[in-house]
mmCIF file of C-alpha atoms in Angstrom:
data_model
loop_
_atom_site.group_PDB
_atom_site.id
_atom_site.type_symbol
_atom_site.label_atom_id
_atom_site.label_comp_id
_atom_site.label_asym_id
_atom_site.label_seq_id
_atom_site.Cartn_x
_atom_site.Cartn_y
_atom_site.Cartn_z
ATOM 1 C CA UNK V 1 -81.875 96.088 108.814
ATOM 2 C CA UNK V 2 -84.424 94.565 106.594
ATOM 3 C CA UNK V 3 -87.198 96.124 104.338
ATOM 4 C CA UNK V 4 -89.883 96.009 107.285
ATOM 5 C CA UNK V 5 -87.396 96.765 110.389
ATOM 6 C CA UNK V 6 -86.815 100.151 108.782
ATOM 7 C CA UNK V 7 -90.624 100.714 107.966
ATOM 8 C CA UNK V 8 -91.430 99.393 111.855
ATOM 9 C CA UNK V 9 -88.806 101.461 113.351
ATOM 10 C CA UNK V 10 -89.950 105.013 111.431
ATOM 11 C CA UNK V 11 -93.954 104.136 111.688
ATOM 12 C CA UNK V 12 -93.301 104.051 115.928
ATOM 13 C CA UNK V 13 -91.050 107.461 115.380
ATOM 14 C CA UNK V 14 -93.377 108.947 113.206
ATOM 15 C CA UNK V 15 -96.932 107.607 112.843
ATOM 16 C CA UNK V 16 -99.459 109.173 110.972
ATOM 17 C CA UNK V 17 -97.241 111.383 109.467
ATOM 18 C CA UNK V 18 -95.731 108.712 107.427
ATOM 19 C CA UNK V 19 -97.028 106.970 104.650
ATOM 20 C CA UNK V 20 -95.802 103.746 103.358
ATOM 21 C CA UNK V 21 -95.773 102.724 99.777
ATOM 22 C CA UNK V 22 -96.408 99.290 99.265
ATOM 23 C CA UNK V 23 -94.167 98.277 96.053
ATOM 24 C CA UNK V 24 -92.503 95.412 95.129
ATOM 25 C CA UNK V 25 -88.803 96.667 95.858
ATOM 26 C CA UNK V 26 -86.473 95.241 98.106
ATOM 27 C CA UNK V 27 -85.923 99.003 99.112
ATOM 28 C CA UNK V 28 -88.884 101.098 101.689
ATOM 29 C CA UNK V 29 -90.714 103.831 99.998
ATOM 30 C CA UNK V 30 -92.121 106.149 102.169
ATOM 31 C CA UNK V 31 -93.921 109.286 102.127
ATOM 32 C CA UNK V 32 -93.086 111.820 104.825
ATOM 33 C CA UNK V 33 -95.357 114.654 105.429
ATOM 34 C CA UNK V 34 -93.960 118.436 104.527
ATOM 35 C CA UNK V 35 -93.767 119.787 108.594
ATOM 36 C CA UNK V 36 -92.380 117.123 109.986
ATOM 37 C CA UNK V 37 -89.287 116.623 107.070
ATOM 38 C CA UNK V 38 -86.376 118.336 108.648
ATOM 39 C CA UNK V 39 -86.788 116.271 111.896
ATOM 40 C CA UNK V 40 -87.296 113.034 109.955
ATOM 41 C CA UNK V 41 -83.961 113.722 107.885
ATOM 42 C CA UNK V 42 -82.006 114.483 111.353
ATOM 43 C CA UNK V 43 -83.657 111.278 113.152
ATOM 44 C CA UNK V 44 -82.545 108.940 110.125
ATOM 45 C CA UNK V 45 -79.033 110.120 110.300
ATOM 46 C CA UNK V 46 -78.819 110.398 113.769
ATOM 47 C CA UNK V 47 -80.757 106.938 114.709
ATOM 48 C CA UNK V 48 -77.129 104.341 115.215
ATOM 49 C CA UNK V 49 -79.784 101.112 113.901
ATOM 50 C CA UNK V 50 -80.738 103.514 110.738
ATOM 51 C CA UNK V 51 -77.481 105.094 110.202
ATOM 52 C CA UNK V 52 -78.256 106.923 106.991
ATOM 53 C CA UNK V 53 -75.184 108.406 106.086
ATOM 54 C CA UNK V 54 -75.593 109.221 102.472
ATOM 55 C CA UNK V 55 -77.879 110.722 100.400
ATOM 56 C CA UNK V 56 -77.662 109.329 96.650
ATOM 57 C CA UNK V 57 -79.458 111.608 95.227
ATOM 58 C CA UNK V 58 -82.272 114.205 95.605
ATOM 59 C CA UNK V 59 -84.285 114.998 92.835
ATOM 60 C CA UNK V 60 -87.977 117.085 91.739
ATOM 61 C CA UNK V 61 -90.567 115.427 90.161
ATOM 62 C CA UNK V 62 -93.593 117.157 88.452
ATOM 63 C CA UNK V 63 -97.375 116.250 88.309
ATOM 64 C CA UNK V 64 -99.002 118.631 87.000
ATOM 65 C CA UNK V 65 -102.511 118.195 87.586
ATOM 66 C CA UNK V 66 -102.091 117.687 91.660
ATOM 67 C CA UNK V 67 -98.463 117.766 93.201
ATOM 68 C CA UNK V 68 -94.612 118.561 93.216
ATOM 69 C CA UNK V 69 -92.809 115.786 94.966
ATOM 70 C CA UNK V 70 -88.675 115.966 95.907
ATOM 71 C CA UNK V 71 -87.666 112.212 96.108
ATOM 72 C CA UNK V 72 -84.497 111.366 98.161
ATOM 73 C CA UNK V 73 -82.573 108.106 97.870
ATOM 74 C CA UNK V 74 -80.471 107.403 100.984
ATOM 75 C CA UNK V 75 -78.052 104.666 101.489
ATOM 76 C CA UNK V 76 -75.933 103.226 104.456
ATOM 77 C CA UNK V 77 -72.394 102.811 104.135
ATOM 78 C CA UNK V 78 -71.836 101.069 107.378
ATOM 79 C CA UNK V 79 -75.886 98.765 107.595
ATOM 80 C CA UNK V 80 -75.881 98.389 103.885
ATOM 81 C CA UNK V 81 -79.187 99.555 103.565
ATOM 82 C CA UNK V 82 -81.435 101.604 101.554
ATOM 83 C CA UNK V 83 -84.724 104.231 102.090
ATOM 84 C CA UNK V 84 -86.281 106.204 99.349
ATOM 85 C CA UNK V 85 -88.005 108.890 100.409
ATOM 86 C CA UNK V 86 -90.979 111.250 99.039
ATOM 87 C CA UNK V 87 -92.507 114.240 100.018
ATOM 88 C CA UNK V 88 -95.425 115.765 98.456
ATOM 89 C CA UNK V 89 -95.430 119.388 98.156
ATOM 90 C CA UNK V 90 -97.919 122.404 96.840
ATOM 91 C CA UNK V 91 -98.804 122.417 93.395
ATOM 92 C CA UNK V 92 -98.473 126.230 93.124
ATOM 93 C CA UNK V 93 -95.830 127.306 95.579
ATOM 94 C CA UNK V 94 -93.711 124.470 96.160
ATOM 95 C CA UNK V 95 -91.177 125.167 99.163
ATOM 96 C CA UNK V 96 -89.413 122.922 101.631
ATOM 97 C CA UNK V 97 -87.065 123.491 104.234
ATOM 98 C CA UNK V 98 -83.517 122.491 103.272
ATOM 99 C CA UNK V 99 -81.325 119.858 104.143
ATOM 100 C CA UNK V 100 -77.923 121.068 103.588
ATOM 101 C CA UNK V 101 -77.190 120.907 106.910
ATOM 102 C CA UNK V 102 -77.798 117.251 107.236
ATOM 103 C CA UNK V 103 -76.476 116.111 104.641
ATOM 104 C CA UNK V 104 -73.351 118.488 102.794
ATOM 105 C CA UNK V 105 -74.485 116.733 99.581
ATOM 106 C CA UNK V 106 -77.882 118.104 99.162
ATOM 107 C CA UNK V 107 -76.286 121.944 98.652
ATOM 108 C CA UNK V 108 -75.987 121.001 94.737
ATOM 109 C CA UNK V 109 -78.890 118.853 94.285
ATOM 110 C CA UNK V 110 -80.999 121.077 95.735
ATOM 111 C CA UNK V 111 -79.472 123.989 93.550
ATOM 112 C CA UNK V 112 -80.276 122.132 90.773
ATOM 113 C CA UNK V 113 -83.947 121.069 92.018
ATOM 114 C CA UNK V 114 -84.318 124.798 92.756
ATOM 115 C CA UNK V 115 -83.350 126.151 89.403
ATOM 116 C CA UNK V 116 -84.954 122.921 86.922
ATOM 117 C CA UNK V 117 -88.282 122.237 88.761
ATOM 118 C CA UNK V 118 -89.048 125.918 90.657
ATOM 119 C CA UNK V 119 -88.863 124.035 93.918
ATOM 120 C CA UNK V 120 -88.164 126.803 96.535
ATOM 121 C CA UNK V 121 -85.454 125.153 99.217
ATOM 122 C CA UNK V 122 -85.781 127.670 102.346
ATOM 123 C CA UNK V 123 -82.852 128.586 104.983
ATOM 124 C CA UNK V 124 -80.163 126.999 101.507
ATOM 125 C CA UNK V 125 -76.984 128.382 102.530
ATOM 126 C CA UNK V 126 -76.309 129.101 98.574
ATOM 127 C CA UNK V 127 -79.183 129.288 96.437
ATOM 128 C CA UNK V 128 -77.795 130.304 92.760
ATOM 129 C CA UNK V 129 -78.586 128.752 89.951
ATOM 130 C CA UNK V 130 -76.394 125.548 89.194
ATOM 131 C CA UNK V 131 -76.392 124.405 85.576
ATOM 132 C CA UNK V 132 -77.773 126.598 82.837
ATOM 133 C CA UNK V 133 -76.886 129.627 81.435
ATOM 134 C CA UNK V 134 -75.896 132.644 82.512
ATOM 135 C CA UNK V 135 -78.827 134.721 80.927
ATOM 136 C CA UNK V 136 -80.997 131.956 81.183
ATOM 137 C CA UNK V 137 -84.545 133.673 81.584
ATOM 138 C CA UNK V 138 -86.908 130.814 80.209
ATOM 139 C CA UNK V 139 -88.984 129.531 83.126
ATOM 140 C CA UNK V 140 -87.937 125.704 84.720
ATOM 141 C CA UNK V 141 -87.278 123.531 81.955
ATOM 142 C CA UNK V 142 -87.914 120.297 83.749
ATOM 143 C CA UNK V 143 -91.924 121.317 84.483
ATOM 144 C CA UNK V 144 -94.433 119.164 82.305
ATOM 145 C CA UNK V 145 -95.568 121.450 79.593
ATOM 146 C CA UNK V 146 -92.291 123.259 79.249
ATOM 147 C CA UNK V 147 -91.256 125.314 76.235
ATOM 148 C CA UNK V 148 -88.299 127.386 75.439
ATOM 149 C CA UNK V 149 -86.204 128.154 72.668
ATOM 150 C CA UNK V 150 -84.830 125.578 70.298
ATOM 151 C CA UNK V 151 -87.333 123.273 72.060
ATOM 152 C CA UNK V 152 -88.330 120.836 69.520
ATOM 153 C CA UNK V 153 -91.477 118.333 71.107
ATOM 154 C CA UNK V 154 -91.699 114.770 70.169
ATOM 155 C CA UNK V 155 -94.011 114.556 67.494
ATOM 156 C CA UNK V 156 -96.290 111.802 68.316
ATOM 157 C CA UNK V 157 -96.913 112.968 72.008
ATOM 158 C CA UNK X 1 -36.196 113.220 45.160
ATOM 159 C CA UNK X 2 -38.903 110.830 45.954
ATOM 160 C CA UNK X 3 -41.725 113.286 45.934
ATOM 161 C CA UNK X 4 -41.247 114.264 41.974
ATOM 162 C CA UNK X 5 -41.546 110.919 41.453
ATOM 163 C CA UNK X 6 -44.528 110.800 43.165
ATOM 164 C CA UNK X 7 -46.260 113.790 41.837
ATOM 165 C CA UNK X 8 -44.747 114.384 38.201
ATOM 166 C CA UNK X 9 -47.777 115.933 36.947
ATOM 167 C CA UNK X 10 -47.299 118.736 39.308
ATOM 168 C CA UNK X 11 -43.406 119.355 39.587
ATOM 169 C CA UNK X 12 -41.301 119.556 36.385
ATOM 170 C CA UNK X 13 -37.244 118.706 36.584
ATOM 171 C CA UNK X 14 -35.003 120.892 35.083
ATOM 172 C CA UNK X 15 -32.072 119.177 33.888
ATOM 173 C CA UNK X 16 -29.233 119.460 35.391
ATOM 174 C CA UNK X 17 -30.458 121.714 38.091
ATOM 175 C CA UNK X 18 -31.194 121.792 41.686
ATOM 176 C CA UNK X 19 -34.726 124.197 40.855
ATOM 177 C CA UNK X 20 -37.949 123.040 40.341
ATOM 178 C CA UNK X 21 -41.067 124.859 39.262
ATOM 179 C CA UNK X 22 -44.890 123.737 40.511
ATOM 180 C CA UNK X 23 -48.099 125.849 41.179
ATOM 181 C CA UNK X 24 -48.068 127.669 45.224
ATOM 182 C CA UNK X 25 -51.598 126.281 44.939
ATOM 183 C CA UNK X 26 -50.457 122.717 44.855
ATOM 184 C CA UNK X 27 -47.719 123.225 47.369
ATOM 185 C CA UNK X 28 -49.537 125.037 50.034
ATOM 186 C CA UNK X 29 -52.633 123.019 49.441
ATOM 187 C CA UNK X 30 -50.508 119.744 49.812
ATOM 188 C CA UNK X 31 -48.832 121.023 52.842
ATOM 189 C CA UNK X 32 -51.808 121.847 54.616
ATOM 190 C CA UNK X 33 -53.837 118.657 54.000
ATOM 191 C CA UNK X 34 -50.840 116.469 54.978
ATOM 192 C CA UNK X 35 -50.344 118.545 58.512
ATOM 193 C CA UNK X 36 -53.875 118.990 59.724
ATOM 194 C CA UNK X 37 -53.016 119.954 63.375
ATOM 195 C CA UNK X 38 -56.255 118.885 65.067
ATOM 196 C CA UNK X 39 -57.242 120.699 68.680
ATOM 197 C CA UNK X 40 -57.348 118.460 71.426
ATOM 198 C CA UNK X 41 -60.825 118.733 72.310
ATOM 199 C CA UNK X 42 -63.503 116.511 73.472
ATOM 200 C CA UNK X 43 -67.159 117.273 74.640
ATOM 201 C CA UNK X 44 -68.630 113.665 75.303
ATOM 202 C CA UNK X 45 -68.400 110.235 74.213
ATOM 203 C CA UNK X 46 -67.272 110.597 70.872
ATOM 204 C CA UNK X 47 -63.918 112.047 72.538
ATOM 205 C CA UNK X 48 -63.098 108.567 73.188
ATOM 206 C CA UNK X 49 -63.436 107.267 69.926
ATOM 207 C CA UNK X 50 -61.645 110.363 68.526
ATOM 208 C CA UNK X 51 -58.734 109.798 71.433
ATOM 209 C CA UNK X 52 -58.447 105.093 70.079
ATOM 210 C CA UNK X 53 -57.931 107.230 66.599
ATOM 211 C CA UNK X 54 -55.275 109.730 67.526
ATOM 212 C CA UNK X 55 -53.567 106.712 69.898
ATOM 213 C CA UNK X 56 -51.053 103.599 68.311
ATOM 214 C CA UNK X 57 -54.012 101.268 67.182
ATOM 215 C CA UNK X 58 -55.532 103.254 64.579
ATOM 216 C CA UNK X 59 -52.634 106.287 64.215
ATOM 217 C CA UNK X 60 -54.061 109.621 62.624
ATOM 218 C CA UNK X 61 -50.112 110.156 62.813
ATOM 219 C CA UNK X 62 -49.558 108.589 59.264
ATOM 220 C CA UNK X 63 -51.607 110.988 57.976
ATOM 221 C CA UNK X 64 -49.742 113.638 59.565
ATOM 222 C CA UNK X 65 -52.423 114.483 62.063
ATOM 223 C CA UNK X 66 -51.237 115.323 65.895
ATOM 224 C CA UNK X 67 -52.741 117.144 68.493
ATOM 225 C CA UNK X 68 -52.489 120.120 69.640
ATOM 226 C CA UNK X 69 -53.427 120.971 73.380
ATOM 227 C CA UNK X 70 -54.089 124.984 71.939
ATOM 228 C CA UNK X 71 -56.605 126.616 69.231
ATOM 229 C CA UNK X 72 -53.783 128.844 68.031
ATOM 230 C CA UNK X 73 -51.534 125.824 66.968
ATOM 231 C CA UNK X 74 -54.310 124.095 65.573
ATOM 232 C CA UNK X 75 -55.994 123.891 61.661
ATOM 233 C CA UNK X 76 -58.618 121.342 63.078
ATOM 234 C CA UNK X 77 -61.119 121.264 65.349
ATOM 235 C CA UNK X 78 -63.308 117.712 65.350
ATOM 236 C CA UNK X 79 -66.527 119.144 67.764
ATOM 237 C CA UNK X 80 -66.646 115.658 69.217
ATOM 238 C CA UNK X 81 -69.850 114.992 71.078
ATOM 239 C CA UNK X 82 -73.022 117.080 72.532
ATOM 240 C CA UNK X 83 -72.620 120.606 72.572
ATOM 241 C CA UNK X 84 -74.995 121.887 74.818
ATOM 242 C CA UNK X 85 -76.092 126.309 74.305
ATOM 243 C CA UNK X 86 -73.897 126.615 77.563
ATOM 244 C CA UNK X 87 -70.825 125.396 75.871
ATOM 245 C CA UNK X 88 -71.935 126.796 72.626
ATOM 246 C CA UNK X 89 -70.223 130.098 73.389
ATOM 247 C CA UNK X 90 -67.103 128.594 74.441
ATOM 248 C CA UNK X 91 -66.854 126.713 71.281
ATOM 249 C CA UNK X 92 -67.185 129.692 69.071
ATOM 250 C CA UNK X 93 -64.961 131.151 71.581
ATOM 251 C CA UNK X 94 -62.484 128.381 70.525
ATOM 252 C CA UNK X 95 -62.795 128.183 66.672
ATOM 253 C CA UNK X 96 -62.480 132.280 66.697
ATOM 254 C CA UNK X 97 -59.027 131.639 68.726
ATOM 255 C CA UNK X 98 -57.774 129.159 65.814
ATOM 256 C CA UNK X 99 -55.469 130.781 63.085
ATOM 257 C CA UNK X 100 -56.956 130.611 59.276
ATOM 258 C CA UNK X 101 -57.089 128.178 57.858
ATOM 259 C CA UNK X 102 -59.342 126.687 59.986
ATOM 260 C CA UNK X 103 -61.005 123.626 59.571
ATOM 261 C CA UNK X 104 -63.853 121.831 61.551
ATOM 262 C CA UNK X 105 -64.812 118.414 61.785
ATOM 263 C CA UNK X 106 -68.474 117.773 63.580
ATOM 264 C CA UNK X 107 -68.273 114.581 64.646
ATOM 265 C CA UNK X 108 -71.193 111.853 65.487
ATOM 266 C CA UNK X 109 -75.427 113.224 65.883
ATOM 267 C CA UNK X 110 -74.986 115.667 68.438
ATOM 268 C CA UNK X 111 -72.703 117.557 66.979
ATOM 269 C CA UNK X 112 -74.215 117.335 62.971
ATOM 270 C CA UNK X 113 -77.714 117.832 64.164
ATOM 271 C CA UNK X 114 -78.585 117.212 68.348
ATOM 272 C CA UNK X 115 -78.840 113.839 67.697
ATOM 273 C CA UNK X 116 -80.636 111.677 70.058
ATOM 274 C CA UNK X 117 -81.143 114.867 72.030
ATOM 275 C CA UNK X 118 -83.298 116.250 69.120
ATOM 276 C CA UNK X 119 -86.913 116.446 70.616
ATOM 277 C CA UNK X 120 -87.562 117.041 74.016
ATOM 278 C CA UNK X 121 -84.359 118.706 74.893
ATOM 279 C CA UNK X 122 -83.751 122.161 76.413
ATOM 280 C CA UNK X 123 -80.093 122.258 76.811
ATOM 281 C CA UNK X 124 -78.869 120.618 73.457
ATOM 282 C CA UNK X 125 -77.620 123.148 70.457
ATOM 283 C CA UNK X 126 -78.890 121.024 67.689
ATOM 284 C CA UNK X 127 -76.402 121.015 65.284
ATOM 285 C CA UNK X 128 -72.826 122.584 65.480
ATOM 286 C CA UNK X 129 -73.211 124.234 62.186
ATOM 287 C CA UNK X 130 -75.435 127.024 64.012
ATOM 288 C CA UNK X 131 -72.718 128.375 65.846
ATOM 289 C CA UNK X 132 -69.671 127.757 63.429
ATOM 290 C CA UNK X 133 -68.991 126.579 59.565
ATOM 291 C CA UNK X 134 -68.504 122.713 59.432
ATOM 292 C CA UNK X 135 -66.400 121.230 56.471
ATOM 293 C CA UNK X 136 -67.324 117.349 57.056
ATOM 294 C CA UNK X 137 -70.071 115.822 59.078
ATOM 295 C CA UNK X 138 -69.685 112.162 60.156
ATOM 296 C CA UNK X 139 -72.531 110.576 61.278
ATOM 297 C CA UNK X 140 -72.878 108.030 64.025
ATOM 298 C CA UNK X 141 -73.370 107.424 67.946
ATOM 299 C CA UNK X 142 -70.259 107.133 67.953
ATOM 300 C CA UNK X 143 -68.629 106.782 64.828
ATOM 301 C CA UNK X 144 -65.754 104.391 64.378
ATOM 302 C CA UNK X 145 -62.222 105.750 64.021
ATOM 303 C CA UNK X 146 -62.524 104.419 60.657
ATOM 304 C CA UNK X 147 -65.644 106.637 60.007
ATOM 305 C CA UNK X 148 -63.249 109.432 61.173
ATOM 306 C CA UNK X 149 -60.580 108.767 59.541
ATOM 307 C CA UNK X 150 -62.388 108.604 56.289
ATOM 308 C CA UNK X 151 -63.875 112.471 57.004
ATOM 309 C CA UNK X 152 -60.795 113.132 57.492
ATOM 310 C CA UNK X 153 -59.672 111.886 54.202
ATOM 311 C CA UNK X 154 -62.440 113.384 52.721
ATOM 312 C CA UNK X 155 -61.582 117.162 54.121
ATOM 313 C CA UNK X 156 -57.799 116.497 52.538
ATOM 314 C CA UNK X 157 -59.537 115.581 49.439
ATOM 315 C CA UNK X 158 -61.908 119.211 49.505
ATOM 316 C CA UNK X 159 -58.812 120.938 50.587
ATOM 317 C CA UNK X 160 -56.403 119.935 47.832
ATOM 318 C CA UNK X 161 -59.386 121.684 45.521
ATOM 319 C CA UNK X 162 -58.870 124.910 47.067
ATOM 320 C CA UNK X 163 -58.180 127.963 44.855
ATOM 321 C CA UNK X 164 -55.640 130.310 45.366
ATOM 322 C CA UNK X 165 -58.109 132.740 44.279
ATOM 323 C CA UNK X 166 -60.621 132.058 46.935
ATOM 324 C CA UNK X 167 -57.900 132.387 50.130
ATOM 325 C CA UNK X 168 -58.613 136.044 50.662
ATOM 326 C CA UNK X 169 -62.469 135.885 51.068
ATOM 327 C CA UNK X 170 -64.907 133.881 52.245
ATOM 328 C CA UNK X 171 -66.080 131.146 50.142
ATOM 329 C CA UNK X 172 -62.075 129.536 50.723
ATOM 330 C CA UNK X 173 -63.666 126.074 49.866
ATOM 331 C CA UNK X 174 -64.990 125.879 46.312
#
């Protein structure tokens, strides 16, 4: 499907609760509102003209004067197509439903979301941390602002 | 005998006899900088370069140098790439496992000083030397074989200065 099929096919699915990004990509960006996430993940994978079967990647992002946002980059195997996907999230207690059982390949991205960003994934079948250390106890290194041990800034920011 | 005639200064010939005399310091110095044993042990990119210098192209063989897939047969350890405060431990772990003397090797930014994961970085040990004694650094991103084959001239080099006086303690490397 092309660029504006997709958007077509999830604005008459969705509506209002999606929000389309207008960039110039040859991939959709979309914004999907928080409640209605889960059931937009299932319909994508489940939808045979959509037919997202993979999820790249899944991955926090921090602004911190308004918003967390998770980011998801899906991908066809069988249409040969591409979404990116956004959600926007609360600025002091960030929390989404998970999508492990969706897609099996979230379970470590969203460990790792969970433990860099403080982005709270509820219902995640196993939510330790992923990649730092064992007595780790330094806050989410990935948040703007950040400072921890050893951390050295750049000098001219 | 080809090795008095390469090294009269150091072994005297006795006529007639099959003894020789020398210093222990000069023979156990020379054997150990002709067999450095190096660990085989990479962290990140600079593996590769280290694994074109251990292969057929470049051959660390001719100086004697072959890996050793265990700490406790090795004298060498290169710390070849980023060593991030997780792996930190296990590379202490490592170098405390090796049998004296013990020699390390950092190898390329990361592992002399973070390297280009010196600001902004809260994973990245910056510098090797924090965690364990280093005998050569060797700068680069990666270095060339070459570049590692000259630190590893230039550890033979400091440890044919050793003094049999200094084995017991510490400061081994004067």
């Amino acid at each position: 499907m092309t660029k504006d099929e997709i958007i077509s096919k999830l604005q008459d699915k969705f509506g209002s609760d999606l929000e389309v990004q207008q960039l110039n990509q040859p991939e959709p960006f979309v914004y999907i509102f928080k409640e209605k996430y889960h059931q937009f993940c299932e319909f994508i994978k489940k939808e045979p003209d959509l037919d997202f079967d993979y999820l790249v990647i899944l991955c926090g992002v921090h602004f911190p004067e308004s918003r967390f946002e998770i980011v998801l980059c899906l991908s066809s195997h069988e249409k040969h197509h591409n979404l990116i996907a956004k959600v926007k999230l609360d600025k002091d207690n960030p929390e989404i439903e998970t999508i492990t059982d969706i897609w099996q390949g979230a379970n470590w991205h969203e460990r790792e979301t969970m433990e860099l960003f403080g982005i709270k994934f509820l219902n995640h079948p196993d939510p330790r941390p992923l990649l730092l250390y064992d007595d780790w106890d330094y806050g989410y290194p990935m948040r703007k602002g950040w400072t921890g041990p050893d951390f050295i800034p750049m000098p001219d920011k | 005998m080809g090795l008095i005639e390469k090294v009269p200064a150091n072994i005297e010939r006795l006529p007639g006899g099959g003894v020789i005399t020398t210093s222990l310091e000069w023979v156990m110095n020379e054997t150990r900088a002709s067999s450095l044993w190096y660990m085989l042990f990479g962290l990140a990119c600079c593996a590769i370069e280290m694994m074109a210098a251990g292969a057929s192209r470049y051959d660390f063989d001719r100086f004697g140098m072959m890996f050793r897939a265990s700490p406790r047969q090795a004298d060498l350890m290169f710390v070849a790439g980023t060593v991030t405060h997780k792996m930190s431990k296990r590379v202490k772990i490592l170098y405390e496992q090796m049998a004296e003397p013990r020699y390390v090797i950092a190898m390329g930014g990361c592992a002399c000083s973070g390297g280009p994961f010196y600001y902004d970085c809260y994973s990245v040990l910056k510098g090797i030397d924090k965690v364990i004694p280093v005998d050569v650094y060797i700068p680069g991103c990666p270095p060339r074989p070459e570049s590692l084959m000259e630190g590893c001239l230039k550890l033979q080099e400091k440890i044919r200065k050793e003094k049999i006086s200094d084995w017991a303690s510490d400061k081994k490397l004067a």
